[in-house]
Amino acid sequence: MIGGVLGLPPAGPTRFTLDDRVFELSVLDARTWVEALVLEAPGCWWRLIPLHLDGCGAEVVYQRLLDPEDGLDLDDLEQVAERVLGYACGVDFHLARNLAVSVYGNWLAFDGWCVGAGFSPLTEPIGRLLAAALAWRRSLCTTESEARALEAELSAVPVRTASGRPREATVGQWTAEQEERMFLGALETLGRRGNR
Amino acid sequence: MDTLTFTTAPRRARDPHTVPVTLCGEDLHVDRPKDSVLFFAQQIVADTVSDADRALAVLSFLESTLKPSDRKRYFDRVMNRVDPVGLEATLDLVAGLFARWTDWPIDGQVEPLIITAAASTPTGAPLTVVNEDLGLRFTAHQPKDVVLTFVSAAVATGVGLGQQAWAIAFFLDSALEPGDALLLAQRMRRADDDLDLGEVDEIVRALIQRWAPTGNRATRRAEQRHEGHGEAGAQRGAHGQQRARRQPVRREQRSRRA
């Protein structure tokens, strides 16, 4: 079971407040989402938040980031963007990003698979495209070990934040189940190497 | 519609990574700015950005990094035509700070940043600016290269009205006699005066065109080295005289009264 699924994506624009100011991320087409998500961090979120915020949202955020007296810094914005974008996609931001990267680099295969399934990925909301991407990747797994390797691949989180600091260990999110899965995945990888 | 709520935590207390700087004879201490300031400042060293964007990135970096008193002093020195703080010293300052903050020593004993630059008073001859419709007649002196770079970048890149107004005021303070700059500023504020930001902007653009810095950084450095020495210096001097013989800037501006 892939972790990081957050529930139903919102039906319309995604609204959030940052220090009592309301910002809104308008509904974007799947191409815009994918083309942003595949960028190296921080481009993967910066291209969407703040650049696609409605009104003067982008300018407000930019000025706050440059203001020496304002507490908002790059890593704070990264946390906000990851939460909001994950919410808009219906899955954890990093899972969304990893899925987007995998379909972007194999577009012909993915799109072809979608044609067979009667699905047009670029005309659907990003949440649906990501669901299709996950189904496609899973359809390629023929063994349990491949499924575990896929899970590890899609759950990968960058080791550093946008500013270059190591990400703080998110102890609360690290469950015994996850640890077991990662351990088994690592064993599998080591076994494959040993058999070569 | 659900709304996600975020609150920014108070600014993290971290080591300020203070760099002692001697900028052309004056000491100051510069603290490491926010990560976002350093992030945006990457444009300064990027190959893919235009000169105007790079200049704006330098300006933005200085505004967000220097303490208010140091910032005021920096801009005062930049406007002073005989002070050695110019474009080269500014770029050396930014590069030196960047180098220290990206490779901060574990023991915190950072090497002081010492910047020296020879005073290079602009050589362009004063220009007379005339606009009879608006009753303008004043003399403009060529400001330093750093002023021309910042102001031309602000004018060219379509930054917000506030920053353009600041850039124009900065240019006038650098190029005009103090009395003339004050008079222009007062006239622009008067509701019954036809002189507005648009007309002054046009004059500033014309002056920048006359004095726009040419060549890249290496060329300017080479020119500075040769200035006043040998044949190259003599040729440059002749070029300067040729420029000095040009006609005064006469803007045929249409007054709103006309």
CSV table of C-alpha atoms in Angstrom, one decimal:
chain,number,residue,atom,x,y,z
A,1,MET,CA,0.0,0.0,0.0
A,2,ILE,CA,1.5,3.3,-1.1
A,3,GLY,CA,1.5,5.8,1.8
A,4,GLY,CA,0.9,9.5,1.4
A,5,VAL,CA,-2.7,9.5,0.0
A,6,LEU,CA,-4.5,12.4,1.5
A,7,GLY,CA,-8.1,11.9,0.3
A,8,LEU,CA,-10.3,13.6,-2.2
A,9,PRO,CA,-8.7,16.5,-4.0
A,10,PRO,CA,-10.6,19.8,-3.7
A,11,ALA,CA,-13.2,20.4,-6.4
A,12,GLY,CA,-12.2,24.0,-7.1
A,13,PRO,CA,-9.4,26.4,-6.2
A,14,THR,CA,-7.3,25.6,-3.2
A,15,ARG,CA,-7.5,28.2,-0.5
A,16,PHE,CA,-5.0,28.6,2.4
A,17,THR,CA,-4.2,31.3,4.9
A,18,LEU,CA,-0.6,32.2,5.8
A,19,ASP,CA,-0.4,34.5,8.8
A,20,ASP,CA,-4.0,35.6,8.4
A,21,ARG,CA,-3.7,36.5,4.8
A,22,VAL,CA,-5.8,34.4,2.4
A,23,PHE,CA,-4.2,33.0,-0.7
A,24,GLU,CA,-5.8,31.0,-3.5
A,25,LEU,CA,-4.3,28.6,-6.0
A,26,SER,CA,-6.5,28.5,-9.0
A,27,VAL,CA,-7.4,25.3,-10.8
A,28,LEU,CA,-4.5,24.5,-13.1
A,29,ASP,CA,-4.5,22.1,-16.0
A,30,ALA,CA,-2.6,18.8,-15.8
A,31,ARG,CA,0.2,19.9,-18.2
A,32,THR,CA,1.0,23.0,-16.0
A,33,TRP,CA,1.1,20.8,-12.9
A,34,VAL,CA,3.3,18.1,-14.5
A,35,GLU,CA,5.7,20.6,-16.1
A,36,ALA,CA,6.2,22.2,-12.7
A,37,LEU,CA,6.4,19.0,-10.6
A,38,VAL,CA,9.2,17.6,-12.7
A,39,LEU,CA,11.5,20.5,-12.0
A,40,GLU,CA,14.3,20.3,-9.5
A,41,ALA,CA,13.4,21.6,-6.1
A,42,PRO,CA,12.6,24.4,-5.3
A,43,GLY,CA,11.3,24.9,-8.9
A,44,CYS,CA,8.8,22.1,-8.5
A,45,TRP,CA,6.8,24.1,-5.9
A,46,TRP,CA,8.0,27.6,-6.7
A,47,ARG,CA,6.5,27.4,-10.2
A,48,LEU,CA,3.1,26.7,-8.6
A,49,ILE,CA,3.3,28.5,-5.2
A,50,PRO,CA,3.8,31.4,-5.3
A,51,LEU,CA,3.9,31.9,-9.1
A,52,HIS,CA,0.3,30.6,-9.7
A,53,LEU,CA,-1.3,32.3,-6.7
A,54,ASP,CA,-4.3,34.4,-7.6
A,55,GLY,CA,-4.2,38.2,-7.5
A,56,CYS,CA,-1.0,39.8,-6.1
A,57,GLY,CA,-0.3,36.7,-4.0
A,58,ALA,CA,3.1,36.0,-5.7
A,59,GLU,CA,4.2,39.6,-5.1
A,60,VAL,CA,3.1,39.6,-1.5
A,61,VAL,CA,5.0,36.3,-0.8
A,62,TYR,CA,8.1,37.6,-2.7
A,63,GLN,CA,8.2,40.8,-0.7
A,64,ARG,CA,7.8,38.9,2.6
A,65,LEU,CA,10.7,36.6,1.7
A,66,LEU,CA,13.0,39.6,1.0
A,67,ASP,CA,12.0,41.5,4.1
A,68,PRO,CA,14.7,41.0,6.8
A,69,GLU,CA,12.2,41.7,9.5
A,70,ASP,CA,9.7,39.1,8.4
A,71,GLY,CA,10.0,35.6,9.8
A,72,LEU,CA,8.9,33.9,6.6
A,73,ASP,CA,11.9,32.2,4.9
A,74,LEU,CA,12.5,29.8,2.1
A,75,ASP,CA,12.1,26.6,4.1
A,76,ASP,CA,8.9,27.9,5.7
A,77,LEU,CA,7.4,28.6,2.3
A,78,GLU,CA,8.6,25.2,1.1
A,79,GLN,CA,6.6,23.5,4.0
A,80,VAL,CA,3.5,25.6,3.2
A,81,ALA,CA,3.8,24.8,-0.6
A,82,GLU,CA,4.3,21.1,0.0
A,83,ARG,CA,1.2,20.9,2.2
A,84,VAL,CA,-1.0,23.0,-0.1
A,85,LEU,CA,0.1,21.3,-3.3
A,86,GLY,CA,-0.2,17.9,-1.7
A,87,TYR,CA,-3.8,18.8,-0.7
A,88,ALA,CA,-4.6,20.0,-4.2
A,89,CYS,CA,-3.3,16.7,-5.7
A,90,GLY,CA,-4.9,14.5,-3.1
A,91,VAL,CA,-1.6,12.8,-2.3
A,92,ASP,CA,1.6,13.7,-0.5
A,93,PHE,CA,3.6,16.3,-2.5
A,94,HIS,CA,6.6,14.1,-2.8
A,95,LEU,CA,4.6,11.1,-4.0
A,96,ALA,CA,2.9,13.4,-6.6
A,97,ARG,CA,6.3,14.7,-7.7
A,98,ASN,CA,7.8,11.2,-8.0
A,99,LEU,CA,4.8,10.0,-10.0
A,100,ALA,CA,5.0,13.1,-12.3
A,101,VAL,CA,8.7,12.5,-12.9
A,102,SER,CA,8.1,8.9,-13.8
A,103,VAL,CA,5.4,9.6,-16.3
A,104,TYR,CA,7.1,12.7,-17.8
A,105,GLY,CA,10.2,10.6,-18.6
A,106,ASN,CA,8.2,7.8,-20.0
A,107,TRP,CA,5.4,9.7,-21.6
A,108,LEU,CA,4.8,7.6,-24.7
A,109,ALA,CA,4.5,4.4,-22.6
A,110,PHE,CA,2.2,6.0,-20.1
A,111,ASP,CA,0.1,7.8,-22.6
A,112,GLY,CA,-0.2,4.6,-24.6
A,113,TRP,CA,-1.3,2.7,-21.5
A,114,CYS,CA,-3.9,5.4,-20.9
A,115,VAL,CA,-5.1,5.1,-24.5
A,116,GLY,CA,-5.7,1.4,-23.9
A,117,ALA,CA,-7.6,2.3,-20.7
A,118,GLY,CA,-9.7,4.9,-22.5
A,119,PHE,CA,-8.2,7.7,-20.4
A,120,SER,CA,-6.8,11.1,-21.7
A,121,PRO,CA,-4.3,12.1,-19.0
A,122,LEU,CA,-3.8,15.8,-20.0
A,123,THR,CA,-7.5,16.6,-20.0
A,124,GLU,CA,-8.1,15.4,-16.5
A,125,PRO,CA,-7.4,17.1,-13.1
A,126,ILE,CA,-3.9,16.4,-11.7
A,127,GLY,CA,-5.3,14.1,-9.0
A,128,ARG,CA,-6.7,11.8,-11.7
A,129,LEU,CA,-3.5,11.9,-13.7
A,130,LEU,CA,-1.5,10.9,-10.7
A,131,ALA,CA,-4.0,8.1,-9.9
A,132,ALA,CA,-3.5,6.8,-13.5
A,133,ALA,CA,0.3,7.1,-13.1
A,134,LEU,CA,0.2,5.1,-9.9
A,135,ALA,CA,-2.0,2.4,-11.6
A,136,TRP,CA,0.3,2.3,-14.6
A,137,ARG,CA,3.4,1.9,-12.4
A,138,ARG,CA,1.7,-0.8,-10.4
A,139,SER,CA,0.6,-2.6,-13.5
A,140,LEU,CA,4.3,-3.0,-14.5
A,141,CYS,CA,5.2,-4.8,-11.2
A,142,THR,CA,5.1,-8.5,-11.5
A,143,THR,CA,6.6,-9.6,-8.2
A,144,GLU,CA,6.3,-8.5,-4.6
A,145,SER,CA,9.8,-7.3,-4.5
A,146,GLU,CA,9.2,-5.0,-7.5
A,147,ALA,CA,6.1,-3.6,-5.8
A,148,ARG,CA,8.2,-2.9,-2.7
A,149,ALA,CA,10.9,-1.3,-4.7
A,150,LEU,CA,8.2,0.9,-6.4
A,151,GLU,CA,6.9,1.9,-3.1
A,152,ALA,CA,10.3,2.9,-1.9
A,153,GLU,CA,11.0,4.8,-5.1
A,154,LEU,CA,7.7,6.7,-4.9
A,155,SER,CA,8.0,7.5,-1.2
A,156,ALA,CA,11.4,9.0,-1.6
A,157,VAL,CA,11.8,12.5,-0.1
A,158,PRO,CA,14.7,14.9,-0.9
A,159,VAL,CA,17.3,14.8,1.8
A,160,ARG,CA,17.7,18.6,1.9
A,161,THR,CA,15.3,21.5,2.0
A,162,ALA,CA,15.3,24.3,-0.5
A,163,SER,CA,17.9,26.2,1.5
A,164,GLY,CA,20.2,23.2,1.5
A,165,ARG,CA,19.7,22.2,5.1
A,166,PRO,CA,19.1,18.5,5.9
A,167,ARG,CA,15.4,17.8,6.4
A,168,GLU,CA,14.5,17.3,10.0
A,169,ALA,CA,13.6,13.7,10.6
A,170,THR,CA,9.8,13.4,10.8
A,171,VAL,CA,9.8,11.0,13.6
A,172,GLY,CA,6.0,11.1,14.1
A,173,GLN,CA,5.4,9.9,10.5
A,174,TRP,CA,7.8,7.0,10.7
A,175,THR,CA,5.7,4.0,11.6
A,176,ALA,CA,6.8,0.4,12.4
A,177,GLU,CA,5.1,-0.7,9.2
A,178,GLN,CA,7.1,1.7,7.1
A,179,GLU,CA,10.3,0.6,8.8
A,180,GLU,CA,9.5,-3.0,8.1
A,181,ARG,CA,8.7,-2.3,4.5
A,182,MET,CA,11.9,-0.3,4.1
A,183,PHE,CA,13.9,-3.1,5.8
A,184,LEU,CA,12.5,-5.7,3.5
A,185,GLY,CA,13.1,-3.5,0.5
A,186,ALA,CA,16.7,-3.0,1.5
A,187,LEU,CA,17.1,-6.8,2.0
A,188,GLU,CA,15.7,-7.4,-1.4
A,189,THR,CA,18.1,-5.0,-3.0
A,190,LEU,CA,21.0,-6.5,-1.2
A,191,GLY,CA,19.9,-10.0,-2.3
A,192,ARG,CA,19.7,-8.9,-5.9
A,193,ARG,CA,23.2,-7.5,-5.7
A,194,GLY,CA,24.5,-10.7,-4.1
A,195,ASN,CA,23.1,-12.8,-6.9
A,196,ARG,CA,24.9,-10.9,-9.6
B,1,MET,CA,-14.3,25.2,0.6
B,2,ASP,CA,-11.7,24.0,3.0
B,3,THR,CA,-9.0,26.4,4.0
B,4,LEU,CA,-5.6,25.3,5.1
B,5,THR,CA,-4.1,27.5,7.8
B,6,PHE,CA,-0.4,28.2,8.4
B,7,THR,CA,1.4,30.5,10.8
B,8,THR,CA,5.0,31.5,10.4
B,9,ALA,CA,7.1,30.7,13.4
B,10,PRO,CA,9.2,33.5,14.8
B,11,ARG,CA,12.5,33.9,13.0
B,12,ARG,CA,14.9,31.2,14.0
B,13,ALA,CA,17.7,32.3,16.2
B,14,ARG,CA,20.8,31.2,14.4
B,15,ASP,CA,24.4,32.3,14.2
B,16,PRO,CA,24.4,35.6,12.3
B,17,HIS,CA,27.6,34.6,10.5
B,18,THR,CA,28.8,38.1,10.7
B,19,VAL,CA,31.5,39.1,8.2
B,20,PRO,CA,33.8,42.1,9.0
B,21,VAL,CA,34.1,44.2,5.9
B,22,THR,CA,36.3,47.1,5.1
B,23,LEU,CA,34.7,48.8,2.1
B,24,CYS,CA,37.1,51.2,0.5
B,25,GLY,CA,38.4,52.4,3.9
B,26,GLU,CA,35.2,52.2,6.0
B,27,ASP,CA,34.4,49.3,8.4
B,28,LEU,CA,31.1,47.6,8.6
B,29,HIS,CA,29.8,44.3,9.8
B,30,VAL,CA,27.4,42.3,7.6
B,31,ASP,CA,25.1,39.6,9.0
B,32,ARG,CA,24.0,36.6,6.8
B,33,PRO,CA,20.6,37.5,5.4
B,34,LYS,CA,17.6,35.1,5.2
B,35,ASP,CA,18.0,32.0,3.0
B,36,SER,CA,15.5,33.4,0.6
B,37,VAL,CA,17.7,36.5,0.0
B,38,LEU,CA,20.6,34.3,-0.8
B,39,PHE,CA,18.4,32.1,-3.0
B,40,PHE,CA,17.3,35.0,-5.1
B,41,ALA,CA,20.8,36.4,-5.2
B,42,GLN,CA,21.9,33.3,-7.2
B,43,GLN,CA,20.9,35.3,-10.2
B,44,ILE,CA,24.0,37.4,-9.7
B,45,VAL,CA,26.2,34.5,-10.7
B,46,ALA,CA,23.9,32.8,-13.1
B,47,ASP,CA,24.9,32.8,-16.8
B,48,THR,CA,21.4,32.8,-18.2
B,49,VAL,CA,20.1,36.1,-16.8
B,50,SER,CA,20.3,39.5,-18.5
B,51,ASP,CA,22.6,42.3,-17.2
B,52,ALA,CA,19.5,44.2,-16.0
B,53,ASP,CA,18.2,41.3,-14.0
B,54,ARG,CA,21.6,40.7,-12.5
B,55,ALA,CA,21.9,44.4,-11.5
B,56,LEU,CA,18.4,44.3,-9.9
B,57,ALA,CA,19.5,41.1,-8.0
B,58,VAL,CA,22.5,42.9,-6.7
B,59,LEU,CA,20.4,45.9,-5.6
B,60,SER,CA,17.8,43.6,-4.0
B,61,PHE,CA,20.6,41.7,-2.2
B,62,LEU,CA,22.1,44.9,-0.8
B,63,GLU,CA,18.8,46.2,0.3
B,64,SER,CA,17.9,43.0,2.1
B,65,THR,CA,21.4,42.4,3.6
B,66,LEU,CA,22.9,45.7,4.8
B,67,LYS,CA,21.7,47.2,8.1
B,68,PRO,CA,19.7,50.3,7.6
B,69,SER,CA,22.5,52.6,8.7
B,70,ASP,CA,25.1,50.8,6.5
B,71,ARG,CA,22.6,50.8,3.6
B,72,LYS,CA,22.2,54.6,3.8
B,73,ARG,CA,25.9,55.0,4.0
B,74,TYR,CA,26.5,52.8,1.0
B,75,PHE,CA,24.0,54.7,-1.2
B,76,ASP,CA,25.5,58.0,0.0
B,77,ARG,CA,28.9,56.8,-1.0
B,78,VAL,CA,27.7,55.5,-4.3
B,79,MET,CA,26.1,58.9,-5.1
B,80,ASN,CA,29.3,60.7,-4.2
B,81,ARG,CA,31.2,61.1,-7.5
B,82,VAL,CA,34.6,61.2,-5.9
B,83,ASP,CA,34.1,58.2,-3.5
B,84,PRO,CA,35.8,55.0,-4.7
B,85,VAL,CA,32.7,52.8,-4.0
B,86,GLY,CA,31.5,52.0,-7.5
B,87,LEU,CA,30.3,49.0,-9.5
B,88,GLU,CA,33.6,47.0,-9.2
B,89,ALA,CA,33.7,47.5,-5.4
B,90,THR,CA,30.0,46.6,-5.1
B,91,LEU,CA,30.4,43.4,-7.1
B,92,ASP,CA,33.5,42.5,-5.1
B,93,LEU,CA,31.5,43.1,-1.9
B,94,VAL,CA,28.7,40.8,-3.0
B,95,ALA,CA,31.0,38.1,-4.3
B,96,GLY,CA,33.1,38.2,-1.2
B,97,LEU,CA,30.1,37.9,1.1
B,98,PHE,CA,28.7,35.1,-1.0
B,99,ALA,CA,32.0,33.2,-0.8
B,100,ARG,CA,32.3,33.5,2.9
B,101,TRP,CA,28.7,32.5,3.7
B,102,THR,CA,28.7,29.5,1.4
B,103,ASP,CA,31.9,28.2,2.9
B,104,TRP,CA,31.6,29.3,6.5
B,105,PRO,CA,34.5,28.0,8.6
B,106,ILE,CA,33.6,25.5,11.4
B,107,ASP,CA,35.4,27.5,14.0
B,108,GLY,CA,33.6,30.7,12.9
B,109,GLN,CA,36.9,32.6,12.4
B,110,VAL,CA,36.0,34.1,9.1
B,111,GLU,CA,38.5,36.0,7.1
B,112,PRO,CA,37.7,39.7,7.0
B,113,LEU,CA,36.6,41.0,3.6
B,114,ILE,CA,38.8,43.9,2.5
B,115,ILE,CA,37.7,45.8,-0.6
B,116,THR,CA,39.8,48.4,-2.2
B,117,ALA,CA,39.1,50.4,-5.3
B,118,ALA,CA,40.7,53.4,-6.9
B,119,ALA,CA,38.5,56.5,-7.1
B,120,SER,CA,37.3,56.8,-10.7
B,121,THR,CA,35.4,60.0,-11.1
B,122,PRO,CA,33.1,59.8,-14.1
B,123,THR,CA,34.8,61.5,-17.1
B,124,GLY,CA,31.7,62.6,-19.1
B,125,ALA,CA,31.2,66.3,-19.5
B,126,PRO,CA,28.2,67.9,-17.8
B,127,LEU,CA,25.1,68.1,-19.9
B,128,THR,CA,22.5,70.9,-20.0
B,129,VAL,CA,19.0,69.7,-19.9
B,130,VAL,CA,16.4,72.0,-21.2
B,131,ASN,CA,12.6,71.8,-21.5
B,132,GLU,CA,11.1,75.2,-22.1
B,133,ASP,CA,7.5,73.9,-22.0
B,134,LEU,CA,8.0,72.8,-18.4
B,135,GLY,CA,10.4,75.6,-17.5
B,136,LEU,CA,13.3,73.2,-16.9
B,137,ARG,CA,17.0,74.1,-17.3
B,138,PHE,CA,19.6,72.4,-15.2
B,139,THR,CA,23.0,70.8,-15.5
B,140,ALA,CA,23.5,67.0,-15.1
B,141,HIS,CA,26.8,65.4,-14.2
B,142,GLN,CA,27.6,61.9,-15.2
B,143,PRO,CA,27.0,59.7,-12.2
B,144,LYS,CA,29.1,56.7,-11.3
B,145,ASP,CA,28.8,53.4,-13.3
B,146,VAL,CA,27.0,51.7,-10.4
B,147,VAL,CA,24.3,54.3,-10.4
B,148,LEU,CA,23.8,54.0,-14.2
B,149,THR,CA,23.7,50.2,-13.9
B,150,PHE,CA,21.1,50.1,-11.1
B,151,VAL,CA,18.9,52.8,-12.6
B,152,SER,CA,19.0,51.5,-16.1
B,153,ALA,CA,18.1,48.1,-14.8
B,154,ALA,CA,15.1,49.4,-12.8
B,155,VAL,CA,13.9,51.4,-15.8
B,156,ALA,CA,14.4,48.6,-18.3
B,157,THR,CA,12.9,45.7,-16.4
B,158,GLY,CA,9.6,47.2,-15.7
B,159,VAL,CA,9.7,46.9,-12.0
B,160,GLY,CA,6.9,48.3,-9.9
B,161,LEU,CA,6.1,52.0,-9.9
B,162,GLY,CA,7.5,52.4,-6.4
B,163,GLN,CA,10.9,51.1,-7.3
B,164,GLN,CA,11.0,53.1,-10.5
B,165,ALA,CA,10.3,56.2,-8.6
B,166,TRP,CA,13.0,55.3,-6.1
B,167,ALA,CA,15.4,54.7,-9.0
B,168,ILE,CA,14.6,58.0,-10.7
B,169,ALA,CA,15.1,59.9,-7.4
B,170,PHE,CA,18.3,58.1,-6.8
B,171,PHE,CA,19.5,59.0,-10.3
B,172,LEU,CA,18.6,62.7,-9.9
B,173,ASP,CA,20.3,62.9,-6.5
B,174,SER,CA,23.5,61.4,-8.1
B,175,ALA,CA,23.5,63.5,-11.3
B,176,LEU,CA,22.1,66.9,-10.3
B,177,GLU,CA,23.4,69.7,-8.1
B,178,PRO,CA,21.7,69.3,-4.7
B,179,GLY,CA,19.6,72.4,-5.3
B,180,ASP,CA,18.3,71.3,-8.7
B,181,ALA,CA,17.4,67.8,-7.4
B,182,LEU,CA,15.5,69.3,-4.5
B,183,LEU,CA,13.6,71.7,-6.8
B,184,LEU,CA,12.6,68.9,-9.2
B,185,ALA,CA,11.4,66.7,-6.3
B,186,GLN,CA,9.4,69.6,-4.9
B,187,ARG,CA,7.8,70.4,-8.3
B,188,MET,CA,6.9,66.7,-8.8
B,189,ARG,CA,5.0,66.7,-5.6
B,190,ARG,CA,3.0,69.9,-6.3
B,191,ALA,CA,-0.5,69.2,-7.6
B,192,ASP,CA,-0.6,72.4,-9.7
B,193,ASP,CA,2.7,71.6,-11.5
B,194,ASP,CA,2.7,69.9,-14.9
B,195,LEU,CA,6.0,68.3,-14.1
B,196,ASP,CA,5.3,64.6,-13.2
B,197,LEU,CA,7.2,61.3,-13.0
B,198,GLY,CA,6.6,60.6,-16.7
B,199,GLU,CA,8.4,63.7,-17.9
B,200,VAL,CA,11.3,63.2,-15.5
B,201,ASP,CA,11.5,59.5,-16.4
B,202,GLU,CA,11.9,60.6,-20.0
B,203,ILE,CA,14.8,62.9,-19.2
B,204,VAL,CA,16.4,60.2,-17.0
B,205,ARG,CA,16.2,57.7,-19.8
B,206,ALA,CA,17.8,60.1,-22.3
B,207,LEU,CA,20.6,60.8,-19.9
B,208,ILE,CA,21.2,57.1,-19.2
B,209,GLN,CA,21.4,56.5,-23.0
B,210,ARG,CA,24.1,59.1,-23.2
B,211,TRP,CA,26.1,57.7,-20.3
B,212,ALA,CA,25.2,54.0,-20.4
B,213,PRO,CA,28.1,51.8,-19.4
B,214,THR,CA,29.5,49.7,-22.2
B,215,GLY,CA,31.3,46.5,-22.3
B,216,ASN,CA,31.4,43.7,-19.8
B,217,ARG,CA,33.1,43.7,-16.4
B,218,ALA,CA,36.5,42.6,-17.8
B,219,THR,CA,36.4,45.4,-20.3
B,220,ARG,CA,35.6,48.0,-17.7
B,221,ARG,CA,38.4,46.7,-15.4
B,222,ALA,CA,40.8,46.9,-18.3
B,223,GLU,CA,39.7,50.4,-19.0
B,224,GLN,CA,40.1,51.4,-15.4
B,225,ARG,CA,43.7,50.0,-15.4
B,226,HIS,CA,44.6,51.9,-18.5
B,227,GLU,CA,42.8,55.1,-17.4
B,228,GLY,CA,45.3,57.9,-17.6
B,229,HIS,CA,48.2,55.7,-18.6
B,230,GLY,CA,49.8,55.2,-22.0
B,231,GLU,CA,48.2,55.2,-25.4
B,232,ALA,CA,45.0,53.5,-24.4
B,233,GLY,CA,44.3,56.1,-21.8
B,234,ALA,CA,45.0,58.9,-24.2
B,235,GLN,CA,42.6,57.4,-26.8
B,236,ARG,CA,39.9,57.1,-24.1
B,237,GLY,CA,40.5,60.7,-23.2
B,238,ALA,CA,40.0,61.8,-26.8
B,239,HIS,CA,36.8,59.8,-26.9
B,240,GLY,CA,35.7,61.5,-23.8
B,241,GLN,CA,36.3,64.9,-25.3
B,242,GLN,CA,34.4,63.9,-28.4
B,243,ARG,CA,31.4,63.0,-26.2
B,244,ALA,CA,31.8,66.3,-24.4
B,245,ARG,CA,31.3,68.2,-27.6
B,246,ARG,CA,27.8,66.7,-28.1
B,247,GLN,CA,24.8,69.0,-28.0
B,248,PRO,CA,23.0,69.4,-24.7
B,249,VAL,CA,20.0,67.1,-24.1
B,250,ARG,CA,17.0,68.9,-25.4
B,251,ARG,CA,13.8,67.1,-24.8
B,252,GLU,CA,10.9,68.1,-27.0
B,253,GLN,CA,8.4,67.1,-24.5
B,254,ARG,CA,4.8,68.0,-25.0
B,255,SER,CA,3.4,69.7,-22.0
B,256,ARG,CA,-0.1,68.8,-20.9
B,257,ARG,CA,-0.9,72.5,-21.1
B,258,ALA,CA,-0.1,72.5,-24.8
